[in-house]
């Protein structure tokens, strides 16, 4: 069973609207949790990195939150743009296994005009 | 940040043949990672490649099927040997950066007929 589960699998939103993506994980202990954006045909690019003690991290219109008690993270996209159309991947890095990152399957976001 | 290039960007291969994927980094790095991303699925770590030593393979991946070379600190190759349609995937290399950052190459999209 994957240790990082993302939801929804995909979503379609209108340009200008907000959306929130979810990430539930079982990895423990972990050193940090990351959100990546992967455009079609490209490698993932880091959006946010949060240590286990952080609750929120912003990068422009992207805001990630982390609740270590419930083992949940979310990525909120504000005022979506067409360029936000991509796959968003949640990644959890175990404390004792550097390099053995646990990847979620991603949420495919499509922003329509 | 690190800039990573991969060659080829995509290929269509016949069953039973082999393909070597190249990964070039614009700076010297200790560890390089090779991942596979099957359609609609998470990234899966294939192996970790350190310069001057044998690559370390993850469970389910073996050297005979995925031989890796790491001749210097800026370059690595991954070969997919004796390919079958099940090997159709995106193959990505990545490197560590400062501050827990991780950088990915653009990926190689492989289709095996």
PDB file of C-alpha atoms in Angstrom:
ATOM      1  CA  UNK A   1       0.000   0.000   0.000  1.00  0.00           C
ATOM      2  CA  UNK A   2       1.303   3.424  -0.934  1.00  0.00           C
ATOM      3  CA  UNK A   3       2.326   5.422   2.098  1.00  0.00           C
ATOM      4  CA  UNK A   4       1.250   8.671   0.467  1.00  0.00           C
ATOM      5  CA  UNK A   5      -2.297   8.998  -0.841  1.00  0.00           C
ATOM      6  CA  UNK A   6      -3.494  12.020  -2.778  1.00  0.00           C
ATOM      7  CA  UNK A   7      -6.975  13.212  -3.574  1.00  0.00           C
ATOM      8  CA  UNK A   8      -8.688  13.969  -5.778  1.00  0.00           C
ATOM      9  CA  UNK A   9      -7.054  12.024  -8.582  1.00  0.00           C
ATOM     10  CA  UNK A  10      -7.967  14.832 -10.949  1.00  0.00           C
ATOM     11  CA  UNK A  11      -9.962  18.020 -11.013  1.00  0.00           C
ATOM     12  CA  UNK A  12     -11.063  20.680 -13.445  1.00  0.00           C
ATOM     13  CA  UNK A  13     -11.382  24.286 -12.307  1.00  0.00           C
ATOM     14  CA  UNK A  14     -12.207  27.565 -13.962  1.00  0.00           C
ATOM     15  CA  UNK A  15      -9.492  30.125 -14.389  1.00  0.00           C
ATOM     16  CA  UNK A  16      -9.449  32.516 -11.447  1.00  0.00           C
ATOM     17  CA  UNK A  17     -10.960  30.050  -8.990  1.00  0.00           C
ATOM     18  CA  UNK A  18      -9.266  28.505  -5.974  1.00  0.00           C
ATOM     19  CA  UNK A  19      -8.735  24.826  -5.279  1.00  0.00           C
ATOM     20  CA  UNK A  20      -7.294  22.600  -2.579  1.00  0.00           C
ATOM     21  CA  UNK A  21      -5.474  19.327  -3.045  1.00  0.00           C
ATOM     22  CA  UNK A  22      -5.132  16.756  -0.290  1.00  0.00           C
ATOM     23  CA  UNK A  23      -2.316  14.482   0.789  1.00  0.00           C
ATOM     24  CA  UNK A  24      -2.628  11.820   3.487  1.00  0.00           C
ATOM     25  CA  UNK A  25       0.468   9.933   4.538  1.00  0.00           C
ATOM     26  CA  UNK A  26       1.532   7.194   6.908  1.00  0.00           C
ATOM     27  CA  UNK A  27       5.287   7.754   6.697  1.00  0.00           C
ATOM     28  CA  UNK A  28       6.683   8.183  10.196  1.00  0.00           C
ATOM     29  CA  UNK A  29       8.954   9.642  11.298  1.00  0.00           C
ATOM     30  CA  UNK A  30       9.641  12.032   8.472  1.00  0.00           C
ATOM     31  CA  UNK A  31      12.005  14.937   8.045  1.00  0.00           C
ATOM     32  CA  UNK A  32      10.069  16.973   5.529  1.00  0.00           C
ATOM     33  CA  UNK A  33       7.104  17.000   3.211  1.00  0.00           C
ATOM     34  CA  UNK A  34       7.198  18.506  -0.260  1.00  0.00           C
ATOM     35  CA  UNK A  35       4.825  19.491  -2.968  1.00  0.00           C
ATOM     36  CA  UNK A  36       6.001  19.338  -6.567  1.00  0.00           C
ATOM     37  CA  UNK A  37       4.455  20.573  -9.789  1.00  0.00           C
ATOM     38  CA  UNK A  38       4.986  18.451 -12.866  1.00  0.00           C
ATOM     39  CA  UNK A  39       4.079  19.924 -16.213  1.00  0.00           C
ATOM     40  CA  UNK A  40       3.368  17.498 -19.017  1.00  0.00           C
ATOM     41  CA  UNK A  41       6.622  16.253 -20.498  1.00  0.00           C
ATOM     42  CA  UNK A  42       8.710  17.812 -17.747  1.00  0.00           C
ATOM     43  CA  UNK A  43      10.317  16.668 -14.539  1.00  0.00           C
ATOM     44  CA  UNK A  44       8.797  17.657 -11.179  1.00  0.00           C
ATOM     45  CA  UNK A  45       9.669  21.085  -9.834  1.00  0.00           C
ATOM     46  CA  UNK A  46       9.588  21.879  -6.134  1.00  0.00           C
ATOM     47  CA  UNK A  47       6.848  24.228  -4.914  1.00  0.00           C
ATOM     48  CA  UNK A  48       7.152  23.998  -1.144  1.00  0.00           C
ATOM     49  CA  UNK A  49       9.236  22.161   1.429  1.00  0.00           C
ATOM     50  CA  UNK A  50       8.014  21.884   5.022  1.00  0.00           C
ATOM     51  CA  UNK A  51       9.784  20.280   7.919  1.00  0.00           C
ATOM     52  CA  UNK A  52       7.760  18.159  10.310  1.00  0.00           C
ATOM     53  CA  UNK A  53       7.494  21.130  12.720  1.00  0.00           C
ATOM     54  CA  UNK A  54       6.109  23.615  10.205  1.00  0.00           C
ATOM     55  CA  UNK A  55       2.397  24.186   9.673  1.00  0.00           C
ATOM     56  CA  UNK A  56       2.319  26.273   6.525  1.00  0.00           C
ATOM     57  CA  UNK A  57       4.535  27.409   3.688  1.00  0.00           C
ATOM     58  CA  UNK A  58       3.696  29.700   0.806  1.00  0.00           C
ATOM     59  CA  UNK A  59       5.188  30.154  -2.628  1.00  0.00           C
ATOM     60  CA  UNK A  60       3.304  32.863  -4.481  1.00  0.00           C
ATOM     61  CA  UNK A  61      -0.228  31.637  -5.145  1.00  0.00           C
ATOM     62  CA  UNK A  62       0.590  28.211  -3.707  1.00  0.00           C
ATOM     63  CA  UNK A  63       0.115  27.594   0.023  1.00  0.00           C
ATOM     64  CA  UNK A  64       0.870  24.262   1.640  1.00  0.00           C
ATOM     65  CA  UNK A  65      -0.308  23.254   5.097  1.00  0.00           C
ATOM     66  CA  UNK A  66       0.783  20.384   7.279  1.00  0.00           C
ATOM     67  CA  UNK A  67      -0.933  18.736  10.224  1.00  0.00           C
ATOM     68  CA  UNK A  68       1.513  16.202  11.634  1.00  0.00           C
ATOM     69  CA  UNK A  69      -1.034  14.969  14.181  1.00  0.00           C
ATOM     70  CA  UNK A  70      -3.528  13.854  11.545  1.00  0.00           C
ATOM     71  CA  UNK A  71      -0.805  13.142   8.979  1.00  0.00           C
ATOM     72  CA  UNK A  72      -2.418  15.362   6.403  1.00  0.00           C
ATOM     73  CA  UNK A  73      -1.157  18.052   4.099  1.00  0.00           C
ATOM     74  CA  UNK A  74      -2.947  20.258   1.632  1.00  0.00           C
ATOM     75  CA  UNK A  75      -1.920  22.462  -1.245  1.00  0.00           C
ATOM     76  CA  UNK A  76      -4.106  25.469  -1.923  1.00  0.00           C
ATOM     77  CA  UNK A  77      -3.941  27.219  -5.264  1.00  0.00           C
ATOM     78  CA  UNK A  78      -5.311  30.757  -5.241  1.00  0.00           C
ATOM     79  CA  UNK A  79      -6.677  32.561  -8.287  1.00  0.00           C
ATOM     80  CA  UNK A  80      -5.769  29.747 -10.635  1.00  0.00           C
ATOM     81  CA  UNK A  81      -4.157  30.449 -13.997  1.00  0.00           C
ATOM     82  CA  UNK A  82      -4.033  28.385 -17.148  1.00  0.00           C
ATOM     83  CA  UNK A  83      -0.363  27.711 -16.426  1.00  0.00           C
ATOM     84  CA  UNK A  84      -1.366  25.930 -13.232  1.00  0.00           C
ATOM     85  CA  UNK A  85      -2.569  23.004 -15.333  1.00  0.00           C
ATOM     86  CA  UNK A  86      -0.220  20.226 -14.246  1.00  0.00           C
ATOM     87  CA  UNK A  87       0.160  17.255 -11.958  1.00  0.00           C
ATOM     88  CA  UNK A  88       0.806  18.097  -8.307  1.00  0.00           C
ATOM     89  CA  UNK A  89       2.761  15.531  -6.356  1.00  0.00           C
ATOM     90  CA  UNK A  90       3.059  15.183  -2.597  1.00  0.00           C
ATOM     91  CA  UNK A  91       6.343  13.686  -1.399  1.00  0.00           C
ATOM     92  CA  UNK A  92       7.284  12.628   2.129  1.00  0.00           C
ATOM     93  CA  UNK A  93      10.912  12.113   3.091  1.00  0.00           C
ATOM     94  CA  UNK A  94      11.474   9.541   5.859  1.00  0.00           C
ATOM     95  CA  UNK A  95      13.876  10.612   8.572  1.00  0.00           C
ATOM     96  CA  UNK A  96      16.119   7.577   8.339  1.00  0.00           C
ATOM     97  CA  UNK A  97      16.088   6.844   4.612  1.00  0.00           C
ATOM     98  CA  UNK A  98      17.492   9.714   2.643  1.00  0.00           C
ATOM     99  CA  UNK A  99      16.816   9.277  -1.062  1.00  0.00           C
ATOM    100  CA  UNK A 100      13.942   6.839  -0.441  1.00  0.00           C
ATOM    101  CA  UNK A 101      11.271   9.416  -0.894  1.00  0.00           C
ATOM    102  CA  UNK A 102       7.659   8.344  -0.746  1.00  0.00           C
ATOM    103  CA  UNK A 103       5.774   9.806  -3.689  1.00  0.00           C
ATOM    104  CA  UNK A 104       2.063  10.231  -4.058  1.00  0.00           C
ATOM    105  CA  UNK A 105       0.488   9.422  -7.399  1.00  0.00           C
ATOM    106  CA  UNK A 106      -0.333  13.077  -7.952  1.00  0.00           C
ATOM    107  CA  UNK A 107      -3.447  15.134  -8.606  1.00  0.00           C
ATOM    108  CA  UNK A 108      -3.981  16.165 -12.205  1.00  0.00           C
ATOM    109  CA  UNK A 109      -5.286  19.746 -12.304  1.00  0.00           C
ATOM    110  CA  UNK A 110      -6.799  21.223 -15.438  1.00  0.00           C
ATOM    111  CA  UNK A 111      -7.558  24.944 -15.460  1.00  0.00           C
ATOM    112  CA  UNK A 112     -10.027  25.983 -18.135  1.00  0.00           C
ATOM    113  CA  UNK A 113     -10.698  29.475 -19.482  1.00  0.00           C
TER     114      UNK A 113
ATOM    115  CA  UNK B   1      19.888  25.169  -8.367  1.00  0.00           C
ATOM    116  CA  UNK B   2      21.010  22.388 -10.639  1.00  0.00           C
ATOM    117  CA  UNK B   3      20.166  22.146 -14.312  1.00  0.00           C
ATOM    118  CA  UNK B   4      19.723  18.600 -15.531  1.00  0.00           C
ATOM    119  CA  UNK B   5      19.410  17.394 -19.089  1.00  0.00           C
ATOM    120  CA  UNK B   6      18.443  13.963 -20.322  1.00  0.00           C
ATOM    121  CA  UNK B   7      18.865  12.258 -23.668  1.00  0.00           C
ATOM    122  CA  UNK B   8      16.863  11.093 -25.427  1.00  0.00           C
ATOM    123  CA  UNK B   9      13.729  12.972 -24.470  1.00  0.00           C
ATOM    124  CA  UNK B  10      11.628  10.186 -25.910  1.00  0.00           C
ATOM    125  CA  UNK B  11      12.034   6.982 -27.862  1.00  0.00           C
ATOM    126  CA  UNK B  12      10.000   4.158 -29.313  1.00  0.00           C
ATOM    127  CA  UNK B  13      11.778   0.821 -29.135  1.00  0.00           C
ATOM    128  CA  UNK B  14      11.180  -2.738 -30.164  1.00  0.00           C
ATOM    129  CA  UNK B  15      10.730  -5.524 -27.675  1.00  0.00           C
ATOM    130  CA  UNK B  16      14.011  -7.255 -26.775  1.00  0.00           C
ATOM    131  CA  UNK B  17      16.246  -4.287 -27.500  1.00  0.00           C
ATOM    132  CA  UNK B  18      18.058  -2.023 -25.023  1.00  0.00           C
ATOM    133  CA  UNK B  19      18.087   1.727 -24.569  1.00  0.00           C
ATOM    134  CA  UNK B  20      20.647   3.842 -22.739  1.00  0.00           C
ATOM    135  CA  UNK B  21      19.453   7.079 -21.179  1.00  0.00           C
ATOM    136  CA  UNK B  22      21.946   9.808 -20.397  1.00  0.00           C
ATOM    137  CA  UNK B  23      21.728  12.302 -17.554  1.00  0.00           C
ATOM    138  CA  UNK B  24      23.972  15.375 -17.460  1.00  0.00           C
ATOM    139  CA  UNK B  25      24.130  17.841 -14.552  1.00  0.00           C
ATOM    140  CA  UNK B  26      25.624  21.322 -14.762  1.00  0.00           C
ATOM    141  CA  UNK B  27      27.420  20.956 -11.425  1.00  0.00           C
ATOM    142  CA  UNK B  28      29.230  18.241  -9.517  1.00  0.00           C
ATOM    143  CA  UNK B  29      26.977  16.146  -7.310  1.00  0.00           C
ATOM    144  CA  UNK B  30      27.651  13.195  -5.075  1.00  0.00           C
ATOM    145  CA  UNK B  31      24.444  11.252  -5.486  1.00  0.00           C
ATOM    146  CA  UNK B  32      22.267  10.826  -8.532  1.00  0.00           C
ATOM    147  CA  UNK B  33      18.957   9.040  -8.497  1.00  0.00           C
ATOM    148  CA  UNK B  34      17.065   7.219 -11.233  1.00  0.00           C
ATOM    149  CA  UNK B  35      13.279   6.988 -11.106  1.00  0.00           C
ATOM    150  CA  UNK B  36      10.571   5.364 -13.148  1.00  0.00           C
ATOM    151  CA  UNK B  37       7.139   6.914 -13.528  1.00  0.00           C
ATOM    152  CA  UNK B  38       4.574   4.613 -15.044  1.00  0.00           C
ATOM    153  CA  UNK B  39       1.399   6.136 -16.480  1.00  0.00           C
ATOM    154  CA  UNK B  40      -0.834   7.543 -13.751  1.00  0.00           C
ATOM    155  CA  UNK B  41       1.436   6.304 -10.989  1.00  0.00           C
ATOM    156  CA  UNK B  42       3.910   7.606  -8.437  1.00  0.00           C
ATOM    157  CA  UNK B  43       7.579   7.992  -9.099  1.00  0.00           C
ATOM    158  CA  UNK B  44       9.433   4.849  -8.079  1.00  0.00           C
ATOM    159  CA  UNK B  45      13.113   4.920  -7.206  1.00  0.00           C
ATOM    160  CA  UNK B  46      15.115   2.485  -9.308  1.00  0.00           C
ATOM    161  CA  UNK B  47      18.588   3.059  -7.911  1.00  0.00           C
ATOM    162  CA  UNK B  48      21.005   5.507  -6.358  1.00  0.00           C
ATOM    163  CA  UNK B  49      24.256   6.114  -8.202  1.00  0.00           C
ATOM    164  CA  UNK B  50      27.374   7.356  -6.444  1.00  0.00           C
ATOM    165  CA  UNK B  51      30.497   8.174  -8.386  1.00  0.00           C
ATOM    166  CA  UNK B  52      33.144   5.497  -8.072  1.00  0.00           C
ATOM    167  CA  UNK B  53      30.963   2.793  -6.616  1.00  0.00           C
ATOM    168  CA  UNK B  54      28.293   0.332  -7.653  1.00  0.00           C
ATOM    169  CA  UNK B  55      24.774   1.665  -7.848  1.00  0.00           C
ATOM    170  CA  UNK B  56      22.396   0.706  -5.065  1.00  0.00           C
ATOM    171  CA  UNK B  57      19.183  -0.822  -6.393  1.00  0.00           C
ATOM    172  CA  UNK B  58      15.772  -0.760  -4.790  1.00  0.00           C
ATOM    173  CA  UNK B  59      13.670  -3.822  -4.252  1.00  0.00           C
ATOM    174  CA  UNK B  60      12.280  -5.076  -7.531  1.00  0.00           C
ATOM    175  CA  UNK B  61      15.071  -3.631  -9.674  1.00  0.00           C
ATOM    176  CA  UNK B  62      18.205  -5.522 -10.640  1.00  0.00           C
ATOM    177  CA  UNK B  63      21.479  -4.557 -12.239  1.00  0.00           C
ATOM    178  CA  UNK B  64      21.099  -6.970 -15.153  1.00  0.00           C
ATOM    179  CA  UNK B  65      17.904  -5.245 -16.205  1.00  0.00           C
ATOM    180  CA  UNK B  66      18.886  -1.654 -15.358  1.00  0.00           C
ATOM    181  CA  UNK B  67      22.678  -1.304 -15.481  1.00  0.00           C
ATOM    182  CA  UNK B  68      23.867   2.123 -14.382  1.00  0.00           C
ATOM    183  CA  UNK B  69      27.122   3.915 -14.986  1.00  0.00           C
ATOM    184  CA  UNK B  70      28.464   6.887 -13.036  1.00  0.00           C
ATOM    185  CA  UNK B  71      31.818   7.736 -14.580  1.00  0.00           C
ATOM    186  CA  UNK B  72      32.127  11.206 -13.001  1.00  0.00           C
ATOM    187  CA  UNK B  73      30.367  13.699 -10.752  1.00  0.00           C
ATOM    188  CA  UNK B  74      28.239  15.276 -13.496  1.00  0.00           C
ATOM    189  CA  UNK B  75      27.083  12.340 -15.588  1.00  0.00           C
ATOM    190  CA  UNK B  76      25.234   9.059 -15.342  1.00  0.00           C
ATOM    191  CA  UNK B  77      23.548   6.586 -17.652  1.00  0.00           C
ATOM    192  CA  UNK B  78      20.718   4.147 -17.118  1.00  0.00           C
ATOM    193  CA  UNK B  79      20.233   1.279 -19.544  1.00  0.00           C
ATOM    194  CA  UNK B  80      16.903  -0.472 -19.885  1.00  0.00           C
ATOM    195  CA  UNK B  81      17.826  -3.935 -21.129  1.00  0.00           C
ATOM    196  CA  UNK B  82      15.868  -6.551 -23.034  1.00  0.00           C
ATOM    197  CA  UNK B  83      12.838  -4.297 -23.050  1.00  0.00           C
ATOM    198  CA  UNK B  84       9.229  -5.403 -22.926  1.00  0.00           C
ATOM    199  CA  UNK B  85       6.050  -3.315 -23.202  1.00  0.00           C
ATOM    200  CA  UNK B  86       5.901  -3.263 -19.385  1.00  0.00           C
ATOM    201  CA  UNK B  87       9.014  -1.063 -19.430  1.00  0.00           C
ATOM    202  CA  UNK B  88       7.086   1.721 -21.149  1.00  0.00           C
ATOM    203  CA  UNK B  89       7.433   4.595 -18.704  1.00  0.00           C
ATOM    204  CA  UNK B  90       8.989   7.940 -18.089  1.00  0.00           C
ATOM    205  CA  UNK B  91      12.503   7.622 -16.674  1.00  0.00           C
ATOM    206  CA  UNK B  92      13.823  10.543 -14.645  1.00  0.00           C
ATOM    207  CA  UNK B  93      17.136  11.310 -13.044  1.00  0.00           C
ATOM    208  CA  UNK B  94      17.471  13.619 -10.094  1.00  0.00           C
ATOM    209  CA  UNK B  95      20.108  15.114  -7.842  1.00  0.00           C
ATOM    210  CA  UNK B  96      20.229  16.611  -4.388  1.00  0.00           C
ATOM    211  CA  UNK B  97      20.683  20.308  -3.894  1.00  0.00           C
ATOM    212  CA  UNK B  98      21.219  22.537  -0.891  1.00  0.00           C
ATOM    213  CA  UNK B  99      18.549  23.003   1.777  1.00  0.00           C
ATOM    214  CA  UNK B 100      16.882  19.626   1.208  1.00  0.00           C
ATOM    215  CA  UNK B 101      16.121  20.578  -2.361  1.00  0.00           C
ATOM    216  CA  UNK B 102      15.885  17.968  -5.079  1.00  0.00           C
ATOM    217  CA  UNK B 103      16.104  18.654  -8.788  1.00  0.00           C
ATOM    218  CA  UNK B 104      14.721  16.477 -11.550  1.00  0.00           C
ATOM    219  CA  UNK B 105      15.619  16.121 -15.165  1.00  0.00           C
ATOM    220  CA  UNK B 106      12.927  16.537 -17.831  1.00  0.00           C
ATOM    221  CA  UNK B 107      12.498  12.798 -18.171  1.00  0.00           C
ATOM    222  CA  UNK B 108      12.791  10.289 -20.988  1.00  0.00           C
ATOM    223  CA  UNK B 109       9.499   8.959 -22.294  1.00  0.00           C
ATOM    224  CA  UNK B 110       9.992   5.366 -23.423  1.00  0.00           C
ATOM    225  CA  UNK B 111       7.476   3.368 -25.414  1.00  0.00           C
ATOM    226  CA  UNK B 112       8.194  -0.306 -26.075  1.00  0.00           C
ATOM    227  CA  UNK B 113       6.259  -2.012 -28.861  1.00  0.00           C
TER     228      UNK B 113
END
